[in-house]
Structures are given as structure tokens and as C-alpha cells.
Amino acid sequence: EALKGQISNLKAENEEALEALRIKYLSKKGEISELFSEFRSVPPEQKREFGQKLNELKTLATDKINTLRDSFKAKEKEAHKIDITRPAMPDEIGTRHPISLVRKEIIDIFSRLGFTLSEGPEVEDDWHVFSALNFAADHPARDMQDTFFINQDPDDVKRNIILRSHTSSVQVRTMERQQPPIRIICPGRVYRNEAITARAHCFFHQIEGLYIDKHVTFADLKQVLLYFAQELFGKDTKIRLRPSYFPFTEPSAEMDVSCMLCGGKGCGFCKHTGWVEILGCGMVDPNVLKASGIDPDVYSGYAFGLGIERITNLKYMVKDLRMFSENDVRFLDEFEAAH
Ligand code: PHE
């Protein structure tokens, strides 16, 4: 009976104290277990009553200790309760990569002129990157210096598998699939085996364009490029075309735009010429049309190609190409405000 009174009044400050109580009363060597071992020496006529009392005592102690433990758990829960009314930690929302921003801007401009997107593989065969584009078998661009080889055939360059060095390969794939009119732009990553510096990288991004139809002339090309330059760099932008050479276009040209910093007056940025170069272009060589099954006596077309990194550098005055692929958020965050 005394034990009963004791147990009903049990209190514990914390979980350790509670555990000590459990050991004191309920463990194998605890006080209640001791009483159980006395059970054997109790006279038979009292065994029933004694047994009942003992069981009551054990239940009482177990219940008491469980109740105390539950109250601790409830307190702990209360302490860790999540306050759903508190304001959340703000999520950091990423920004668009500058290359993506400028790619989108360029695509939007050409979309307004009716160009549609065309994409193709980065791992290509020699045919789509070089042969179909009128590159002679000994053209230097096929050399180890420029091209990454996946599989190089020692006897026949035409069997090489390479990383594409320009997205003109996508133009070839489109011409093979489709008869004119063709009006596409081909954005994508390209690879060139160059040492990585502030001004060159082993990969970069291009957008190339192709328009083939009946009676397409150099004047069409010039007009489209002027529209493009003024949409991208502002209404006052002027363009100039300088004769150049590409195996797949004839005639070929490189296009300059009036310097976006000094407006053409001449400054350090444009090396005091008033002009900066932004793309290559020309009329598609008849050999290229023929190679893809398009009749050059019926159709003509123009093509152009530009590097997105180059345009981004000019728009945002980025001095080091490597910034684009280093994933430094301080650099990337700067473009949030720009758009
Ligand atoms: N393919 C050329 C390059 O990668 C660019 C270009 C495209 C030039 C179309 C003329 C016409 O440099």
C-alpha cells in the first residue's frame, strides 16, 4: 500500500529522471520485480490476493510512467511546432544566361521576318559539316587545328565523325529534307579546337540563317541584315559589307555595324575605325544547292552566320569570353537588370 501511494505521486523533471524511476520500479531488479520474487514464499491461500495486488501495482507504475513520458513528448512537440504563419525564406530565383537572352532576342528578330527554327546534332559526319558545303578535301578548316574528331579515318576524310564546327550542317540537313522555299535559322553550340583565352574558346554558340527561293538576290540579303542590325543595336545603326571568302557562298562578305559605343565616329572600342565586325554571309554557292538536291538553275539563296558570344560581348561590353561558361553568379546576376 505504501508503494502504491508513492507511485501515484511520482514526478519527474526530465526524461533522464523518468528513466531512473522506471529502473527503480519496473526493471528486472526494481522494487516491483522484487515483490514478484517474494510471491513464491506467500502461503497458498493468500497467493490470489497478493498476485492481484502485485499486478495492480505493476499496471499502476507502468501507466504512471507512460503518462509522464507522454507529457514530455507533448512538450517537445510544442517546442518544435512549425509556425505556418511566419513569412517564408525568399527563394532565390535564377536569371537567364546572357547567351540565352541574346539568342532569344536574335531568334525573335528573324521570326518576325518569317524565319523558322531548325536544329540538328552536335556530333556530325564530314558530309554535313564540310563536303556538302563545298569544302575541298584539303581545306585547312578540316585540319586537326580546328576540328575535334570523334572518329578520324586515316584514308578518307569523308568518313570522319566530328564535332560540328558551325551550324551550317543543319542547313544542309534541311536542304536534304525539303525543297524551297526554305527560310530557317539554326541556333546551336559549335566546337573548334582552339586554346581557351579571353578571346577564343573551344566551344561557342552560333545562329546561322538560310533563305532559298526563286529569284533571291544579294539585295534581299542586305535588306534583311540591315533590319536585323537596327533591331538589335538601334535604329541609327549602319551596316557595311566587305568582300570575303567562304567555300559555301559566292559572292561572300563580312558585315560590320557602326560602333555601338561611338556611333561610328571612332573610339577605343572600335579601334578608331567606327566599325565592328559581326557576321559572315553570302549567296549560296550553286555547288552547295546541287549537293543537297536543289536545282541551282531554278533556285538561289543567301546564308549568313554569327556567333552569339560575339554579339553578347558587343551588347553588354563583356571583355572575357570565359565568363560565359564559368557559372559565376555575380556575373550572371548582372543580366537580370538588363531584361
Ligand atoms: N559558317 C560560317 C562560320 O562558321 C559563317 C557563315 C555562314 C558565313 C553562312 C557565310 C554564310 O564561320
Coordinates of C-alpha atoms and ligand atoms in Angstrom, one line a residue:
E1 CA 0.0 0.0 0.0
A2 CA 2.9 2.4 0.8
L3 CA 4.4 1.7 -2.6
K4 CA 1.0 2.4 -4.2
G5 CA 0.9 5.8 -2.6
Q6 CA 4.5 6.5 -3.7
I7 CA 3.9 5.5 -7.2
S8 CA 0.7 7.6 -7.6
N9 CA 2.7 10.7 -6.6
L10 CA 5.6 10.1 -8.9
K11 CA 7.1 13.2 -10.6
A12 CA 10.0 13.6 -13.0
E13 CA 11.8 16.7 -14.1
N14 CA 13.0 15.4 -17.4
E15 CA 13.4 12.2 -19.4
E16 CA 16.5 11.1 -17.5
A17 CA 14.8 11.4 -14.2
L18 CA 11.9 9.5 -15.6
E19 CA 14.1 6.7 -16.9
A20 CA 15.6 6.5 -13.4
L21 CA 12.1 5.9 -12.0
R22 CA 11.4 3.3 -14.5
I23 CA 14.5 1.4 -13.5
K24 CA 13.7 1.9 -9.8
Y25 CA 10.3 0.3 -10.0
L26 CA 9.9 -1.7 -13.2
S27 CA 13.3 -3.0 -14.3
K28 CA 14.2 -6.7 -13.6
K29 CA 15.9 -5.7 -10.3
G30 CA 13.3 -3.0 -9.5
E31 CA 11.1 -2.9 -6.4
I32 CA 8.1 -4.4 -8.1
S33 CA 10.1 -7.3 -9.5
E34 CA 11.5 -7.9 -6.1
L35 CA 7.9 -8.3 -4.8
F36 CA 7.2 -10.7 -7.6
S37 CA 10.1 -12.9 -6.4
E38 CA 8.6 -12.9 -2.9
F39 CA 5.4 -14.3 -4.4
R40 CA 6.8 -17.8 -4.1
S41 CA 7.0 -17.7 -0.3
V42 CA 3.5 -16.4 0.2
P43 CA 1.1 -19.0 1.7
P44 CA -1.2 -20.6 -0.9
E45 CA -4.4 -19.1 0.5
Q46 CA -3.0 -15.6 0.1
K47 CA -1.5 -16.1 -3.3
R48 CA -4.6 -15.0 -5.2
E49 CA -5.0 -11.7 -3.4
F50 CA -1.2 -11.0 -3.3
G51 CA -1.0 -11.7 -7.0
Q52 CA -3.9 -9.4 -7.8
K53 CA -2.3 -6.6 -5.7
L54 CA 1.0 -7.1 -7.4
N55 CA -0.5 -6.9 -10.9
E56 CA -2.4 -3.7 -10.0
L57 CA 0.8 -2.2 -8.7
K58 CA 2.7 -3.0 -11.9
T59 CA -0.1 -1.6 -14.1
L60 CA -0.2 1.5 -11.9
A61 CA 3.5 2.1 -12.2
T62 CA 3.6 1.4 -16.0
D63 CA 0.6 3.7 -16.6
K64 CA 2.1 6.4 -14.5
I65 CA 5.5 6.3 -16.2
N66 CA 3.8 6.3 -19.6
T67 CA 1.7 9.3 -18.8
L68 CA 4.7 11.2 -17.6
R69 CA 6.6 10.2 -20.8
D70 CA 3.7 11.3 -23.0
S71 CA 3.6 14.7 -21.3
F72 CA 7.3 15.2 -22.1
K73 CA 6.7 14.3 -25.7
A74 CA 3.8 16.7 -26.0
K75 CA 6.0 19.5 -24.6
E76 CA 8.8 18.7 -27.0
K77 CA 6.3 18.7 -29.9
E78 CA 5.0 22.1 -28.8
A79 CA 8.6 23.4 -28.8
H80 CA 9.2 22.2 -32.3
K81 CA 5.9 23.2 -33.7
I82 CA 6.2 24.9 -37.1
D83 CA 4.6 28.3 -37.2
I84 CA 3.0 28.3 -40.6
T85 CA 2.1 32.0 -40.3
R86 CA 5.7 33.1 -40.4
P87 CA 6.9 34.6 -43.7
A88 CA 8.9 32.1 -45.8
M89 CA 12.6 32.4 -46.6
P90 CA 12.6 34.1 -50.0
D91 CA 13.6 31.7 -52.8
E92 CA 16.5 32.9 -55.0
I93 CA 15.1 33.0 -58.5
G94 CA 17.8 32.4 -61.1
T95 CA 18.4 34.7 -64.0
R96 CA 18.5 33.9 -67.7
H97 CA 22.0 33.3 -69.0
P98 CA 23.2 36.2 -71.2
I99 CA 23.8 33.8 -74.1
S100 CA 20.2 32.6 -73.8
L101 CA 18.9 36.2 -73.6
V102 CA 20.7 37.2 -76.8
R103 CA 19.9 34.0 -78.6
K104 CA 16.2 34.7 -77.9
E105 CA 16.5 38.3 -79.0
I106 CA 18.1 37.3 -82.3
I107 CA 15.6 34.5 -82.9
D108 CA 12.7 36.9 -82.2
I109 CA 14.0 39.3 -84.8
F110 CA 14.3 36.7 -87.5
S111 CA 10.9 35.2 -86.6
R112 CA 9.3 38.5 -87.4
L113 CA 10.7 38.1 -90.9
G114 CA 9.2 34.6 -91.3
F115 CA 12.3 32.5 -90.4
T116 CA 11.6 29.3 -88.6
L117 CA 13.9 27.3 -86.2
S118 CA 15.8 24.3 -87.3
E119 CA 18.1 22.2 -85.1
G120 CA 20.5 19.3 -85.7
P121 CA 23.1 17.1 -84.0
E122 CA 26.4 18.4 -82.5
V123 CA 28.2 15.1 -83.4
E124 CA 28.2 15.1 -87.2
D125 CA 29.7 13.4 -90.2
D126 CA 32.2 15.1 -92.6
W127 CA 29.5 15.3 -95.3
H128 CA 27.2 17.7 -93.4
V129 CA 29.9 19.9 -91.9
F130 CA 32.3 20.1 -94.9
S131 CA 31.8 18.0 -98.0
A132 CA 28.2 19.1 -98.8
L133 CA 29.3 22.7 -98.2
N134 CA 31.9 22.7 -101.0
F135 CA 35.0 22.4 -98.8
A136 CA 37.9 20.9 -100.8
A137 CA 39.4 17.7 -99.3
D138 CA 42.5 19.7 -98.3
H139 CA 40.7 22.7 -96.9
P140 CA 42.5 23.9 -93.7
A141 CA 39.3 24.0 -91.6
R142 CA 39.3 20.3 -91.8
D143 CA 42.7 20.2 -90.2
M144 CA 43.4 19.0 -86.6
Q145 CA 43.8 22.6 -85.6
D146 CA 40.2 23.5 -85.9
T147 CA 38.1 20.3 -85.7
F148 CA 37.5 17.9 -82.9
F149 CA 37.4 14.4 -84.2
I150 CA 35.3 11.7 -82.7
N151 CA 36.5 9.2 -85.3
Q152 CA 39.2 10.0 -87.8
D153 CA 39.6 7.8 -90.9
P154 CA 43.3 7.9 -91.9
D155 CA 42.5 7.2 -95.6
D156 CA 39.3 9.0 -96.3
V157 CA 38.3 12.4 -94.7
K158 CA 34.7 11.8 -95.9
R159 CA 34.4 9.0 -93.3
N160 CA 35.3 11.2 -90.4
I161 CA 32.9 11.7 -87.5
I162 CA 33.5 15.1 -85.8
L163 CA 32.0 17.8 -83.5
R164 CA 30.4 20.3 -85.8
S165 CA 32.4 23.5 -86.2
H166 CA 29.4 25.5 -87.5
T167 CA 25.7 25.1 -87.7
S168 CA 25.8 25.2 -91.5
S169 CA 25.4 21.4 -91.1
V170 CA 21.8 22.0 -90.0
Q171 CA 21.2 24.0 -93.2
V172 CA 22.5 21.0 -95.2
R173 CA 20.2 18.6 -93.3
T174 CA 17.2 20.9 -94.0
M175 CA 18.0 21.2 -97.7
E176 CA 18.3 17.5 -98.0
R177 CA 14.8 17.0 -96.5
Q178 CA 12.9 19.9 -98.0
Q179 CA 12.6 21.7 -101.4
P180 CA 12.5 25.5 -101.4
P181 CA 11.1 27.9 -100.3
I182 CA 13.4 27.4 -97.2
R183 CA 13.6 30.1 -94.6
I184 CA 15.4 28.9 -91.5
I185 CA 17.7 30.0 -88.7
C186 CA 19.8 27.4 -87.0
P187 CA 21.0 28.2 -83.4
G188 CA 23.3 25.8 -81.7
R189 CA 26.6 25.0 -80.0
V190 CA 29.7 24.5 -82.1
Y191 CA 33.2 23.3 -81.3
R192 CA 36.6 24.4 -82.5
N193 CA 39.9 23.1 -81.3
E194 CA 41.4 26.4 -80.0
A195 CA 43.3 27.2 -76.9
I196 CA 41.0 28.8 -74.3
T197 CA 41.7 32.5 -73.8
A198 CA 39.7 35.7 -73.2
R199 CA 39.1 36.0 -77.0
A200 CA 38.7 32.3 -78.0
H201 CA 37.1 29.2 -76.7
C202 CA 36.8 25.5 -77.7
F203 CA 33.1 25.9 -78.0
F204 CA 30.7 28.7 -78.6
H205 CA 27.2 29.4 -79.9
Q206 CA 26.1 30.3 -83.4
I207 CA 23.0 31.3 -85.3
E208 CA 23.1 30.7 -89.0
G209 CA 20.4 31.7 -91.4
L210 CA 19.4 30.3 -94.8
Y211 CA 16.9 31.6 -97.4
I212 CA 16.3 29.8 -100.7
D213 CA 13.6 30.5 -103.2
K214 CA 13.2 31.7 -106.8
H215 CA 14.9 35.0 -107.6
V216 CA 16.6 35.6 -104.3
T217 CA 19.3 38.2 -104.7
F218 CA 22.1 39.9 -102.8
A219 CA 19.8 42.9 -102.3
D220 CA 17.4 40.7 -100.3
L221 CA 20.3 39.6 -98.1
K222 CA 21.5 43.2 -97.5
Q223 CA 18.0 44.4 -96.6
V224 CA 17.4 41.6 -94.1
L225 CA 20.8 42.2 -92.5
L226 CA 20.2 45.9 -92.2
Y227 CA 16.8 45.3 -90.5
F228 CA 18.5 42.8 -88.1
A229 CA 21.3 45.2 -87.2
Q230 CA 18.9 48.0 -86.5
E231 CA 16.5 45.9 -84.4
L232 CA 19.5 44.6 -82.4
F233 CA 21.6 47.7 -81.9
G234 CA 19.2 50.5 -82.5
K235 CA 17.5 52.4 -85.4
D236 CA 20.6 54.6 -86.2
T237 CA 22.9 51.6 -86.8
K238 CA 24.6 51.5 -90.2
I239 CA 26.0 48.4 -91.9
R240 CA 28.8 47.8 -94.3
L241 CA 29.7 44.7 -96.3
R242 CA 33.3 43.8 -97.1
P243 CA 34.2 41.2 -99.7
S244 CA 35.3 37.9 -98.1
Y245 CA 35.6 34.2 -98.8
F246 CA 33.7 31.1 -97.6
P247 CA 33.7 27.8 -99.5
F248 CA 29.8 27.6 -99.4
T249 CA 28.9 31.2 -100.6
E250 CA 29.8 33.2 -103.7
P251 CA 30.0 36.1 -103.5
S252 CA 30.8 36.2 -99.8
A253 CA 31.0 39.1 -97.4
E254 CA 31.7 40.0 -93.8
M255 CA 29.4 42.5 -92.2
D256 CA 30.3 45.4 -90.0
V257 CA 28.0 47.5 -88.0
S258 CA 28.6 51.1 -86.9
C259 CA 30.3 51.1 -83.5
M260 CA 27.6 50.9 -80.7
L261 CA 29.8 53.0 -78.4
C262 CA 30.7 56.0 -80.5
G263 CA 28.1 55.7 -83.2
G264 CA 30.7 55.5 -86.0
K265 CA 32.9 58.5 -85.0
G266 CA 35.7 56.3 -83.9
C267 CA 36.8 55.3 -80.3
G268 CA 39.0 52.8 -78.5
F269 CA 36.3 50.2 -78.6
C270 CA 36.2 50.1 -82.5
K271 CA 40.0 50.7 -82.7
H272 CA 39.1 54.1 -84.1
T273 CA 37.6 52.7 -87.3
G274 CA 33.9 53.4 -86.4
W275 CA 33.0 49.8 -87.3
V276 CA 32.8 46.4 -85.6
E277 CA 32.5 43.1 -87.4
I278 CA 29.6 40.9 -86.5
L279 CA 28.9 38.2 -89.1
G280 CA 29.7 36.4 -92.3
C281 CA 27.3 36.0 -95.2
G282 CA 26.9 35.5 -98.9
M283 CA 24.9 33.9 -101.8
V284 CA 24.7 30.1 -101.5
D285 CA 27.2 28.6 -103.9
P286 CA 25.4 26.6 -106.7
N287 CA 27.6 23.6 -105.8
V288 CA 26.0 23.6 -102.3
L289 CA 22.5 23.6 -103.7
K290 CA 23.4 20.8 -106.1
A291 CA 24.9 18.7 -103.4
S292 CA 21.6 18.7 -101.5
G293 CA 19.4 18.0 -104.5
I294 CA 18.2 21.6 -105.2
D295 CA 18.4 22.8 -108.8
P296 CA 20.6 26.0 -108.9
D297 CA 19.0 26.9 -112.3
V298 CA 15.7 27.3 -110.6
Y299 CA 16.6 28.5 -107.1
S300 CA 19.0 30.8 -105.5
G301 CA 19.5 31.8 -101.9
Y302 CA 21.6 33.6 -99.3
A303 CA 23.1 32.4 -96.0
F304 CA 24.6 34.2 -93.0
G305 CA 26.2 33.1 -89.7
L306 CA 27.1 34.8 -86.5
G307 CA 28.5 34.0 -83.1
I308 CA 26.1 34.7 -80.2
E309 CA 29.0 35.3 -77.8
R310 CA 30.4 37.9 -80.1
I311 CA 27.0 39.8 -80.2
T312 CA 26.7 39.5 -76.5
N313 CA 30.1 40.9 -75.9
L314 CA 29.2 43.9 -78.1
K315 CA 25.8 44.4 -76.5
Y316 CA 27.0 44.1 -72.9
M317 CA 30.7 45.0 -73.2
V318 CA 31.8 41.6 -71.8
K319 CA 35.6 41.5 -72.2
D320 CA 36.4 37.9 -71.4
L321 CA 34.7 35.0 -73.3
R322 CA 35.4 32.6 -70.4
M323 CA 32.9 34.4 -68.2
F324 CA 30.1 32.8 -70.2
S325 CA 31.0 29.3 -69.1
E326 CA 32.4 29.8 -65.6
N327 CA 29.0 29.9 -63.8
D328 CA 29.9 32.8 -61.6
V329 CA 26.6 34.0 -60.2
R330 CA 28.0 37.5 -59.6
F331 CA 28.4 37.8 -63.4
L332 CA 25.2 36.1 -64.3
D333 CA 23.2 38.2 -61.9
E334 CA 24.2 41.4 -63.8
F335 CA 21.9 40.4 -66.6
E336 CA 18.8 40.3 -64.5
A337 CA 18.5 44.1 -64.6
A338 CA 19.2 44.1 -68.4
H339 CA 16.0 42.3 -69.2
Ligands
PHE1 N1 29.6 29.1 -91.3 C1 30.4 30.3 -91.2 C2 31.2 30.2 -89.9 O1 31.0 29.4 -89.1 C3 29.5 31.5 -91.2 C4 28.8 31.7 -92.4 C5 27.5 31.2 -92.6 C6 29.3 32.5 -93.5 C7 26.8 31.4 -93.8 C8 28.6 32.7 -94.6 C9 27.4 32.2 -94.8 O2 32.1 31.0 -89.8

